[in-house]
């Protein structure tokens, strides 16, 4: 409760070590439980889903991944093979739907994790539990770029490791948030997702097209990367003090609402990285939301006018 | 704890009704207990201690009251006589030292209030108790102008009523904070406080001089008054949403750190207004201090440059 009040992160090392997920989950168990299931998978060529991408004419655009349904066993095998043997390095898969998928497409795994995190339910005053519980399966070829969520987040590592780079909301002026035109990756010649996707081979996925969103849709997106700190800077990026933490299997991170985070992954010996996270509604009623939003707006205006 | 986390005020109606102070204190009891004591009293001509005052040449300056020691019985009688009979309306006394005076010059009264407020000690994580406990004695002729304190405040009304006007820290841009030259009221011809103060009559205090502080001392001071909202405005004053609350005897207000407050008073039938407040150290470690300070700085810069 004190950490929530201060909007400060913490890690409970081995806080989830006793979960069934930590004892049971491995590549063969996951495939056994989910073999009959199709799951949504995000596909990119650079492991850069939901990120700022520079077009050939130098413009920055915000590109969402190509998404399609694939048999879970196949997704896991391809992710692991790429990690362990470097197969198809251009076709990067990341099962990362973030739509409460552990109570949806991954329901058969849900019994292996708690339906709620008691300390979070109490501290965050969310008696009805989390808004979403998400399952993540990827490898080191995919990275989640710097962004923030308007959710309180409990992040639990199960297999492999996650490497978080964190910035508090007061450093929003450092991340150089820009309104970027929205786009989505898609296989060449396939106009919509319903077009004969099953017959697209991985070879065809090696060079995805960027398809601009209809209309004039724009997405606010930090374009500064704490791992390339002298590029795409705002006037204030050099003031950032990124915090780096690594989650080992069984570790539990409280990532407070509106903290910027970039997430890279290392794999288990089986070539996969698996995590679960719980999103709880954040509190919009006190001083935090208004003050943090003000700091973000001012930072953006100051960056634009400099 | 939840209210502290949100930096939001609340009132516990009759929360202090069981205190000895609420049962025992009245004019004759206070005089009986303190009759032998000299106490520090703040004296002004307009009831405007620690406030922005316009000089004859139109400049705004920050004026502290003339302060001197007087016998407590005399202070109380003069405050009550002024309230009930309008005597010496120009000479306004307010015992308001704010230097932990209830454990200092008012020690004989200290046993009538708790040494600590348990819920505040726990919620504010101050196991050693408050930094200061203050006794206040005044009448409706004195008003405390809009200001903020970097303290968490538990304010308890004992006799009469206090009328608070409150603004949250996010509205700092509305209060038109200015750096004003510092000054202090003083009786004419008396160069320093040690000069024969005892022989100064109330008649001589009717027209205090304003003595500028030595050097170039300046004090940051909101110059906007929520009760004269179209005067001395910042470009943002019209956006303020002042909150008005009245404390009755026995009521306890949690006034969170950095909230702007203006305080007027009404008297008991005996013509006095008495209160006690507890100042607890605020938490500088989380997001609140940095974000609220940023909002204040930006508001001041935006007001200056507009």
Coordinates of C-alpha atoms in Angstrom, one line a residue:
Chain A
X1 CA 0.0 0.0 0.0
X2 CA 2.9 2.3 0.8
X3 CA 4.6 1.6 -2.5
X4 CA 1.3 2.2 -4.4
X5 CA 0.8 5.5 -2.6
X6 CA 4.3 6.5 -3.7
X7 CA 4.0 5.1 -7.2
X8 CA 7.2 3.2 -6.7
X9 CA 8.1 -0.3 -8.1
X10 CA 9.3 -3.3 -6.1
X11 CA 10.2 -6.9 -6.8
X12 CA 9.3 -9.9 -4.6
X13 CA 12.1 -12.3 -5.4
X14 CA 10.7 -15.8 -5.7
X15 CA 7.3 -14.4 -4.8
X16 CA 5.6 -16.8 -7.2
X17 CA 8.0 -19.7 -6.8
X18 CA 5.3 -21.8 -5.2
X19 CA 2.8 -21.4 -8.1
X20 CA 1.9 -24.5 -10.0
X21 CA 2.9 -22.6 -13.2
X22 CA 6.5 -22.4 -11.8
X23 CA 6.5 -26.1 -11.1
X24 CA 4.7 -27.5 -14.1
X25 CA 5.3 -25.3 -17.1
X26 CA 7.9 -26.2 -19.7
X27 CA 7.8 -26.6 -23.5
X28 CA 6.4 -30.1 -23.6
X29 CA 3.8 -29.5 -20.9
X30 CA 2.6 -26.3 -22.5
X31 CA 2.3 -28.1 -25.9
X32 CA 0.5 -31.0 -24.3
X33 CA -2.1 -28.8 -22.6
X34 CA -2.6 -26.5 -25.6
X35 CA -1.9 -28.7 -28.6
X36 CA -5.4 -28.5 -29.9
X37 CA -5.6 -24.7 -29.6
X38 CA -5.1 -22.0 -32.1
X39 CA -3.7 -18.9 -30.5
X40 CA -3.2 -15.3 -31.7
X41 CA 0.5 -14.6 -32.5
X42 CA 2.1 -11.2 -33.3
X43 CA 4.5 -11.4 -36.2
X44 CA 7.2 -8.8 -37.2
X45 CA 10.5 -8.9 -39.1
X46 CA 12.5 -6.9 -36.5
X47 CA 10.9 -8.0 -33.3
X48 CA 9.5 -4.5 -33.0
X49 CA 5.7 -4.8 -32.5
X50 CA 3.9 -1.6 -31.4
X51 CA 6.9 0.6 -32.0
X52 CA 8.2 3.6 -33.9
X53 CA 9.6 2.5 -37.3
X54 CA 11.4 4.7 -39.8
X55 CA 10.1 4.5 -43.3
X56 CA 12.3 4.6 -46.4
X57 CA 11.5 8.3 -46.8
X58 CA 12.6 9.0 -43.2
X59 CA 9.2 9.4 -41.6
X60 CA 8.5 7.7 -38.3
X61 CA 5.3 5.7 -38.1
X62 CA 3.8 3.5 -35.3
X63 CA 3.5 -0.1 -36.6
X64 CA 1.4 -2.8 -35.0
X65 CA 2.4 -6.4 -35.7
X66 CA 0.8 -8.7 -38.2
X67 CA -1.5 -10.9 -36.2
X68 CA -2.9 -14.2 -37.0
X69 CA -4.1 -17.5 -35.5
X70 CA -1.7 -20.4 -35.5
X71 CA -1.7 -23.8 -33.7
X72 CA 0.0 -23.3 -30.3
X73 CA 2.4 -26.2 -30.7
X74 CA 3.7 -24.7 -34.0
X75 CA 4.1 -21.2 -32.4
X76 CA 6.1 -22.6 -29.5
X77 CA 8.3 -24.8 -31.7
X78 CA 9.1 -21.9 -34.1
X79 CA 9.9 -19.6 -31.3
X80 CA 12.2 -22.2 -29.6
X81 CA 13.8 -23.2 -32.9
X82 CA 14.6 -19.6 -33.8
X83 CA 16.2 -19.1 -30.4
X84 CA 18.2 -22.3 -30.3
X85 CA 19.0 -22.8 -34.0
X86 CA 18.5 -19.4 -35.6
X87 CA 15.9 -20.6 -38.0
X88 CA 14.0 -18.0 -39.9
X89 CA 15.5 -15.0 -38.0
X90 CA 13.4 -12.5 -40.0
X91 CA 10.1 -14.0 -38.9
X92 CA 9.6 -13.2 -35.2
X93 CA 6.7 -14.5 -33.3
X94 CA 5.5 -13.2 -30.0
X95 CA 2.3 -14.5 -28.3
X96 CA 1.4 -11.3 -26.4
X97 CA -2.3 -10.6 -27.0
X98 CA -2.8 -8.6 -23.7
X99 CA -6.5 -9.0 -23.9
X100 CA -7.0 -11.1 -20.7
X101 CA -5.8 -14.1 -22.8
X102 CA -5.1 -16.3 -19.8
X103 CA -8.8 -16.3 -19.1
X104 CA -9.5 -16.6 -22.9
X105 CA -7.4 -18.5 -25.4
X106 CA -5.1 -19.9 -22.7
X107 CA -7.8 -21.0 -20.3
X108 CA -6.4 -24.5 -19.9
X109 CA -3.4 -22.9 -18.2
X110 CA -5.3 -20.6 -15.9
X111 CA -5.7 -23.1 -13.1
X112 CA -1.9 -23.0 -12.6
X113 CA -1.8 -19.4 -11.5
X114 CA -3.8 -17.6 -8.8
X115 CA -6.9 -15.9 -10.1
X116 CA -5.9 -12.8 -8.1
X117 CA -2.8 -11.5 -6.2
X118 CA -4.1 -10.9 -2.6
X119 CA -1.7 -8.1 -1.7
X120 CA -2.4 -6.3 -4.9
X121 CA -6.2 -6.6 -4.6
X122 CA -6.0 -5.1 -1.1
X123 CA -3.4 -2.4 -1.8
X124 CA -5.0 -1.3 -5.1
X125 CA -8.5 -1.5 -3.7
X126 CA -9.7 -3.7 -6.5
X127 CA -12.0 -6.2 -4.6
X128 CA -13.3 -7.7 -7.9
X129 CA -9.7 -8.5 -8.9
X130 CA -7.7 -7.8 -12.0
X131 CA -9.1 -6.3 -15.2
X132 CA -6.9 -8.6 -17.3
X133 CA -4.5 -11.6 -16.8
X134 CA -2.1 -12.1 -19.7
X135 CA 0.1 -14.9 -20.9
X136 CA 3.3 -14.1 -22.8
X137 CA 5.4 -16.4 -24.9
X138 CA 8.4 -15.1 -26.9
X139 CA 12.1 -15.3 -27.3
X140 CA 15.1 -12.9 -27.3
X141 CA 14.4 -11.8 -30.9
X142 CA 11.4 -9.7 -29.7
X143 CA 11.6 -6.6 -27.5
X144 CA 8.8 -4.5 -26.2
X145 CA 9.8 -0.8 -26.8
X146 CA 9.5 1.9 -24.2
X147 CA 5.9 2.7 -23.4
X148 CA 3.5 3.2 -20.4
X149 CA 0.2 1.6 -19.4
X150 CA -2.6 3.3 -17.5
X151 CA -2.7 0.1 -15.4
X152 CA -1.2 -1.1 -12.2
X153 CA 0.8 -4.1 -13.2
X154 CA 1.9 -7.3 -11.4
X155 CA 4.4 -9.1 -13.6
X156 CA 5.5 -12.6 -12.9
X157 CA 8.3 -14.4 -14.7
X158 CA 7.8 -18.2 -15.3
X159 CA 10.4 -19.4 -17.8
X160 CA 13.5 -17.5 -19.0
X161 CA 14.2 -13.9 -17.8
X162 CA 12.8 -10.5 -18.5
X163 CA 15.0 -7.4 -18.6
X164 CA 13.1 -4.2 -17.7
X165 CA 14.3 -0.7 -18.2
X166 CA 12.1 1.6 -16.1
X167 CA 11.5 5.4 -16.0
X168 CA 9.1 7.1 -13.5
X169 CA 6.2 9.3 -14.8
X170 CA 8.0 12.5 -13.8
X171 CA 10.6 11.7 -16.5
X172 CA 8.0 11.8 -19.3
X173 CA 9.7 14.8 -20.8
X174 CA 12.7 12.6 -21.5
X175 CA 11.0 10.0 -23.6
X176 CA 10.2 12.3 -26.6
X177 CA 6.6 11.3 -27.1
X178 CA 5.3 11.9 -30.6
X179 CA 2.0 11.5 -32.4
X180 CA 2.9 9.0 -35.1
X181 CA 0.8 7.9 -38.0
X182 CA -0.6 4.4 -37.3
X183 CA 0.2 1.4 -39.5
X184 CA 0.3 -2.4 -39.3
X185 CA 2.5 -5.1 -40.8
X186 CA 0.9 -7.4 -43.3
X187 CA 2.1 -10.1 -45.7
X188 CA 2.5 -8.8 -49.3
X189 CA -0.6 -9.2 -51.4
X190 CA -2.8 -10.1 -48.5
X191 CA -5.3 -7.2 -48.2
X192 CA -7.0 -8.3 -45.0
X193 CA -6.5 -10.9 -42.3
X194 CA -9.3 -13.1 -43.7
X195 CA -7.5 -13.6 -47.0
X196 CA -6.3 -17.2 -47.1
X197 CA -3.9 -16.8 -44.3
X198 CA -3.4 -20.4 -43.7
X199 CA -1.5 -20.9 -46.9
X200 CA 1.0 -18.1 -46.2
X201 CA 4.4 -19.7 -45.6
X202 CA 7.1 -18.4 -43.3
X203 CA 9.1 -17.5 -46.3
X204 CA 6.4 -15.1 -47.4
X205 CA 6.5 -13.5 -43.9
X206 CA 10.1 -12.5 -44.2
X207 CA 9.4 -9.2 -45.7
X208 CA 6.1 -7.9 -44.4
X209 CA 4.6 -4.8 -45.9
X210 CA 3.7 -1.7 -43.8
X211 CA 0.1 -0.8 -44.4
X212 CA -1.0 2.6 -43.2
X213 CA -4.1 2.8 -41.2
X214 CA -7.2 4.2 -42.8
X215 CA -8.0 7.8 -42.3
X216 CA -5.5 10.0 -40.4
X217 CA -5.2 7.8 -37.3
X218 CA -2.3 8.8 -35.0
X219 CA -0.8 7.1 -31.9
X220 CA 1.2 8.8 -29.1
X221 CA 4.5 7.0 -28.8
X222 CA 7.8 7.6 -27.0
X223 CA 10.4 7.6 -29.7
X224 CA 13.5 7.8 -27.4
X225 CA 15.2 4.5 -26.6
X226 CA 17.1 4.3 -23.3
X227 CA 19.5 1.8 -25.0
X228 CA 20.3 4.3 -27.8
X229 CA 20.2 7.4 -25.6
X230 CA 21.8 9.9 -28.0
X231 CA 19.3 9.2 -30.8
X232 CA 15.8 10.6 -31.3
X233 CA 16.2 12.7 -28.2
X234 CA 14.0 15.3 -26.6
X235 CA 15.7 18.3 -25.2
X236 CA 15.5 16.5 -21.8
X237 CA 16.5 12.9 -22.6
X238 CA 19.9 13.4 -21.2
X239 CA 18.3 14.0 -17.8
X240 CA 16.7 10.5 -17.7
X241 CA 17.9 8.0 -15.0
X242 CA 16.7 4.7 -16.3
X243 CA 16.4 1.9 -13.8
X244 CA 17.4 -1.6 -15.0
X245 CA 16.0 -4.8 -13.3
X246 CA 16.0 -8.4 -14.4
X247 CA 13.2 -10.9 -13.4
X248 CA 14.3 -14.5 -12.8
X249 CA 11.7 -17.3 -12.9
X250 CA 9.4 -17.0 -9.9
X251 CA 10.1 -13.2 -9.4
X252 CA 7.2 -10.9 -9.1
X253 CA 7.4 -7.2 -10.1
X254 CA 5.0 -4.4 -9.0
X255 CA 5.2 -2.0 -12.0
X256 CA 3.3 1.1 -10.9
X257 CA 0.8 2.8 -13.3
X258 CA 2.3 5.2 -15.9
X259 CA 5.9 4.1 -15.4
X260 CA 7.6 3.8 -18.8
X261 CA 9.1 0.4 -19.4
X262 CA 11.1 -1.3 -22.1
X263 CA 11.2 -5.1 -21.9
X264 CA 13.8 -7.5 -23.4
X265 CA 13.9 -11.2 -22.9
X266 CA 16.3 -14.1 -22.4
X267 CA 15.2 -17.7 -22.8
X268 CA 15.2 -20.8 -20.8
X269 CA 17.3 -23.8 -21.9
X270 CA 14.3 -24.8 -24.1
X271 CA 14.5 -21.5 -26.0
X272 CA 11.4 -19.9 -24.7
X273 CA 10.5 -17.0 -22.4
X274 CA 7.1 -17.2 -20.6
X275 CA 5.5 -14.7 -18.3
X276 CA 2.2 -13.8 -16.8
X277 CA 0.9 -10.4 -15.8
X278 CA -2.0 -9.0 -13.9
X279 CA -3.5 -5.6 -14.9
X280 CA -5.4 -3.8 -12.1
X281 CA -7.3 -0.6 -12.7
X282 CA -5.4 2.4 -11.5
X283 CA -6.7 5.1 -9.2
X284 CA -7.7 8.2 -11.1
X285 CA -9.2 10.0 -8.1
X286 CA -6.3 11.5 -6.2
X287 CA -3.5 13.9 -7.1
X288 CA -1.4 11.4 -9.1
X289 CA -3.3 11.1 -12.3
X290 CA -3.8 14.9 -12.8
X291 CA -0.2 15.8 -11.8
X292 CA 1.4 13.1 -13.9
X293 CA -0.8 14.0 -16.9
X294 CA 0.2 17.6 -16.4
X295 CA 3.9 16.8 -16.3
X296 CA 3.5 14.7 -19.5
X297 CA 1.6 17.4 -21.4
X298 CA 4.1 20.1 -20.4
X299 CA 7.0 17.9 -21.3
X300 CA 5.5 17.2 -24.7
X301 CA 4.8 20.9 -25.3
X302 CA 8.3 21.9 -24.2
X303 CA 9.9 19.3 -26.4
X304 CA 7.9 20.4 -29.4
X305 CA 8.6 24.1 -29.0
X306 CA 12.3 23.8 -28.3
Chain B
X1 CA -3.9 6.0 4.7
X2 CA -6.0 6.1 1.5
X3 CA -6.6 9.8 1.8
X4 CA -3.0 10.5 2.5
X5 CA -2.0 8.4 -0.6
X6 CA -4.5 10.5 -2.7
X7 CA -3.5 13.8 -1.0
X8 CA -7.2 14.4 -0.3
X9 CA -8.6 16.2 2.8
X10 CA -11.3 15.0 5.1
X11 CA -13.1 16.1 8.2
X12 CA -13.9 13.8 11.2
X13 CA -17.0 15.6 12.5
X14 CA -16.8 15.6 16.3
X15 CA -13.6 13.6 16.1
X16 CA -12.1 15.5 19.0
X17 CA -15.4 16.0 21.0
X18 CA -14.1 13.8 23.7
X19 CA -10.9 15.7 24.3
X20 CA -10.5 17.4 27.7
X21 CA -9.8 20.6 25.8
X22 CA -13.3 20.5 24.3
X23 CA -14.8 19.9 27.8
X24 CA -12.7 22.3 29.8
X25 CA -11.6 25.2 27.7
X26 CA -13.4 28.5 27.9
X27 CA -12.3 32.1 28.5
X28 CA -12.1 32.0 32.3
X29 CA -10.5 28.5 32.4
X30 CA -7.8 29.6 29.9
X31 CA -7.1 32.8 31.8
X32 CA -7.0 30.9 35.1
X33 CA -4.5 28.3 33.8
X34 CA -2.3 30.8 31.9
X35 CA -2.7 34.0 33.9
X36 CA 0.9 34.2 35.0
X37 CA 2.2 33.6 31.5
X38 CA 3.5 36.0 28.9
X39 CA 2.8 34.8 25.4
X40 CA 3.9 35.9 21.9
X41 CA 1.1 37.8 20.1
X42 CA 1.0 38.9 16.4
X43 CA -0.3 42.4 15.9
X44 CA -1.5 44.0 12.7
X45 CA -3.9 46.8 11.8
X46 CA -5.8 44.9 9.1
X47 CA -5.7 41.4 10.5
X48 CA -3.4 40.5 7.6
X49 CA -0.3 38.8 9.1
X50 CA 2.0 37.1 6.7
X51 CA 0.3 38.5 3.6
X52 CA 0.7 40.6 0.5
X53 CA 0.1 44.2 1.3
X54 CA 0.1 47.1 -1.2
X55 CA 2.3 50.0 -0.4
X56 CA 1.3 53.6 -1.1
X57 CA 3.4 53.6 -4.3
X58 CA 1.5 50.5 -5.5
X59 CA 4.1 47.8 -4.8
X60 CA 3.2 44.5 -3.3
X61 CA 5.2 43.5 -0.3
X62 CA 5.0 40.5 2.1
X63 CA 4.5 41.8 5.6
X64 CA 5.0 39.8 8.8
X65 CA 3.1 40.9 11.9
X66 CA 4.6 43.0 14.7
X67 CA 5.2 40.4 17.5
X68 CA 5.7 40.9 21.1
X69 CA 5.1 39.3 24.5
X70 CA 2.0 40.2 26.4
X71 CA 0.3 38.7 29.5
X72 CA -2.0 36.0 28.3
X73 CA -5.1 37.3 30.2
X74 CA -4.7 40.7 28.6
X75 CA -4.4 39.2 25.1
X76 CA -7.5 37.1 25.6
X77 CA -9.5 40.0 27.1
X78 CA -8.5 42.4 24.3
X79 CA -9.3 39.8 21.6
X80 CA -12.7 39.1 23.2
X81 CA -13.5 42.8 23.8
X82 CA -12.7 43.6 20.2
X83 CA -15.0 40.9 19.0
X84 CA -17.9 41.6 21.4
X85 CA -17.7 45.4 21.8
X86 CA -15.6 46.6 18.8
X87 CA -12.9 48.1 21.0
X88 CA -9.7 49.2 19.2
X89 CA -10.7 47.7 15.8
X90 CA -7.4 48.8 14.3
X91 CA -5.3 46.8 16.7
X92 CA -5.7 43.1 15.9
X93 CA -4.1 40.5 18.0
X94 CA -3.7 36.8 17.0
X95 CA -1.8 34.3 19.2
X96 CA -0.5 32.1 16.4
X97 CA 3.2 31.4 17.0
X98 CA 3.2 28.1 15.0
X99 CA 6.5 27.1 16.7
X100 CA 5.2 24.0 18.6
X101 CA 3.8 26.5 21.2
X102 CA 1.5 24.0 22.8
X103 CA 4.6 22.2 24.1
X104 CA 6.3 25.6 24.8
X105 CA 4.6 28.7 26.0
X106 CA 1.2 27.0 26.4
X107 CA 2.6 23.9 28.2
X108 CA 0.0 24.2 31.0
X109 CA -2.8 23.4 28.4
X110 CA -0.9 20.5 26.7
X111 CA -2.4 17.8 29.0
X112 CA -5.9 18.6 27.7
X113 CA -5.1 17.4 24.2
X114 CA -3.5 14.1 23.0
X115 CA 0.2 14.2 22.5
X116 CA -0.3 12.5 19.1
X117 CA -3.2 11.6 16.8
X118 CA -2.9 7.8 16.4
X119 CA -4.5 7.5 13.0
X120 CA -2.2 10.3 11.7
X121 CA 0.9 8.8 13.2
X122 CA 0.2 5.5 11.5
X123 CA -1.1 6.8 8.2
X124 CA 1.7 9.3 7.8
X125 CA 4.4 6.9 9.0
X126 CA 5.6 9.2 11.7
X127 CA 6.2 6.9 14.7
X128 CA 7.9 9.7 16.7
X129 CA 4.8 11.9 16.4
X130 CA 4.2 15.4 15.2
X131 CA 6.9 17.9 14.5
X132 CA 4.8 20.7 16.1
X133 CA 1.6 21.1 18.0
X134 CA 0.2 24.7 17.9
X135 CA -2.3 26.6 19.9
X136 CA -4.3 29.4 18.1
X137 CA -6.3 32.2 19.8
X138 CA -7.9 34.9 17.7
X139 CA -11.1 36.5 16.6
X140 CA -13.0 37.4 13.4
X141 CA -10.8 40.5 12.8
X142 CA -7.9 38.3 11.7
X143 CA -7.7 36.1 8.6
X144 CA -4.9 33.9 7.5
X145 CA -4.4 34.5 3.8
X146 CA -4.1 31.8 1.1
X147 CA -0.8 29.9 1.5
X148 CA 0.5 26.3 1.7
X149 CA 2.6 24.4 4.2
X150 CA 5.0 21.6 3.4
X151 CA 3.5 19.7 6.3
X152 CA 0.6 17.2 6.8
X153 CA -1.8 19.0 9.0
X154 CA -4.4 17.8 11.6
X155 CA -6.5 20.8 12.5
X156 CA -8.9 20.7 15.5
X157 CA -11.4 23.4 16.4
X158 CA -12.0 23.9 20.1
X159 CA -14.0 27.2 20.5
X160 CA -15.7 29.2 17.7
X161 CA -15.5 28.1 14.1
X162 CA -12.9 28.2 11.4
X163 CA -13.8 28.7 7.7
X164 CA -11.4 27.1 5.4
X165 CA -11.1 27.8 1.6
X166 CA -9.0 25.0 0.1
X167 CA -7.3 24.5 -3.3
X168 CA -5.4 21.3 -4.2
X169 CA -1.7 21.6 -5.3
X170 CA -2.6 21.0 -8.9
X171 CA -4.3 24.4 -8.9
X172 CA -1.0 26.2 -8.0
X173 CA -1.1 28.0 -11.3
X174 CA -4.3 29.7 -10.2
X175 CA -2.9 31.4 -7.0
X176 CA -0.5 33.8 -8.7
X177 CA 2.5 33.1 -6.6
X178 CA 5.0 36.0 -6.6
X179 CA 8.4 36.7 -5.0
X180 CA 7.6 39.7 -2.8
X181 CA 10.0 41.9 -0.8
X182 CA 9.9 41.0 2.9
X183 CA 8.8 43.5 5.5
X184 CA 7.5 43.5 9.1
X185 CA 5.0 45.7 10.9
X186 CA 6.4 47.7 13.8
X187 CA 5.3 50.5 16.1
X188 CA 6.4 54.0 14.9
X189 CA 9.7 55.1 16.4
X190 CA 10.5 51.7 17.8
X191 CA 13.5 50.4 15.9
X192 CA 13.7 46.9 17.3
X193 CA 11.6 44.7 19.5
X194 CA 13.8 45.2 22.5
X195 CA 13.1 49.0 22.7
X196 CA 10.8 49.7 25.7
X197 CA 7.9 47.7 24.2
X198 CA 6.1 47.5 27.5
X199 CA 5.3 51.1 27.5
X200 CA 3.7 51.1 24.0
X201 CA 0.0 51.7 24.3
X202 CA -2.7 50.2 22.1
X203 CA -3.2 53.7 20.8
X204 CA 0.3 53.8 19.4
X205 CA -0.3 50.4 17.7
X206 CA -3.2 51.8 15.6
X207 CA -0.9 52.8 12.8
X208 CA 2.0 50.4 12.5
X209 CA 4.9 51.2 10.2
X210 CA 6.0 48.8 7.6
X211 CA 9.8 48.2 7.9
X212 CA 11.5 46.5 5.0
X213 CA 13.7 43.6 5.8
X214 CA 17.4 44.1 5.5
X215 CA 19.1 43.2 2.3
X216 CA 17.1 42.0 -0.6
X217 CA 15.1 39.3 1.1
X218 CA 12.1 38.0 -0.8
X219 CA 9.3 35.6 0.1
X220 CA 7.2 33.5 -2.4
X221 CA 3.5 34.4 -1.7
X222 CA 0.2 33.7 -3.5
X223 CA -1.3 37.1 -4.2
X224 CA -4.7 35.8 -5.6
X225 CA -7.5 35.8 -3.1
X226 CA -10.3 33.3 -3.7
X227 CA -12.7 35.7 -2.1
X228 CA -11.8 38.5 -4.6
X229 CA -11.4 36.2 -7.6
X230 CA -11.2 38.9 -10.3
X231 CA -8.3 40.8 -8.6
X232 CA -4.6 40.1 -8.7
X233 CA -5.3 37.1 -11.1
X234 CA -2.9 34.8 -12.8
X235 CA -3.9 33.8 -16.4
X236 CA -5.3 30.7 -14.8
X237 CA -7.1 32.0 -11.7
X238 CA -10.5 31.7 -13.3
X239 CA -10.0 27.9 -13.5
X240 CA -9.7 27.5 -9.7
X241 CA -12.4 25.5 -8.0
X242 CA -12.1 26.5 -4.3
X243 CA -13.6 24.2 -1.7
X244 CA -15.2 25.7 1.3
X245 CA -15.5 23.9 4.7
X246 CA -16.3 25.1 8.2
X247 CA -15.0 23.4 11.3
X248 CA -17.3 23.4 14.3
X249 CA -16.0 22.8 17.8
X250 CA -14.8 19.2 18.1
X251 CA -14.3 18.8 14.3
X252 CA -11.0 17.5 13.1
X253 CA -9.7 18.3 9.6
X254 CA -7.0 16.4 7.7
X255 CA -5.4 19.1 5.5
X256 CA -3.0 17.3 3.2
X257 CA 0.5 18.7 2.6
X258 CA 0.8 21.5 0.0
X259 CA -2.9 22.3 -0.2
X260 CA -3.5 26.0 -0.4
X261 CA -5.7 27.2 2.4
X262 CA -7.2 30.5 3.5
X263 CA -8.7 30.6 7.0
X264 CA -11.2 33.0 8.5
X265 CA -12.8 32.7 12.0
X266 CA -16.0 33.1 13.9
X267 CA -16.1 33.4 17.6
X268 CA -17.7 31.6 20.5
X269 CA -20.3 33.5 22.6
X270 CA -17.3 34.6 24.6
X271 CA -15.8 36.4 21.6
X272 CA -12.8 34.1 21.0
X273 CA -11.8 31.5 18.5
X274 CA -9.4 28.7 19.7
X275 CA -7.9 25.9 17.7
X276 CA -5.1 23.3 18.0
X277 CA -3.2 21.9 15.1
X278 CA -0.6 19.0 14.6
X279 CA 2.0 19.3 11.9
X280 CA 3.5 16.0 10.7
X281 CA 6.4 15.7 8.4
X282 CA 5.3 15.1 4.8
X283 CA 6.7 12.3 2.6
X284 CA 9.2 13.6 0.1
X285 CA 10.1 10.2 -1.3
X286 CA 7.4 9.3 -3.8
X287 CA 6.0 10.9 -6.9
X288 CA 3.9 13.5 -5.1
X289 CA 6.6 16.0 -4.1
X290 CA 8.4 16.1 -7.4
X291 CA 5.2 16.2 -9.5
X292 CA 3.5 18.9 -7.3
X293 CA 6.7 21.0 -7.3
X294 CA 6.9 20.7 -11.1
X295 CA 3.3 21.8 -11.5
X296 CA 4.0 24.8 -9.2
X297 CA 7.2 25.8 -11.0
X298 CA 5.5 25.5 -14.5
X299 CA 2.5 27.5 -13.3
X300 CA 4.7 30.3 -12.0
X301 CA 6.7 30.4 -15.2
X302 CA 3.6 30.4 -17.4
X303 CA 2.0 33.2 -15.3
X304 CA 5.2 35.3 -15.5
X305 CA 5.6 34.9 -19.3
X306 CA 2.0 35.4 -20.2

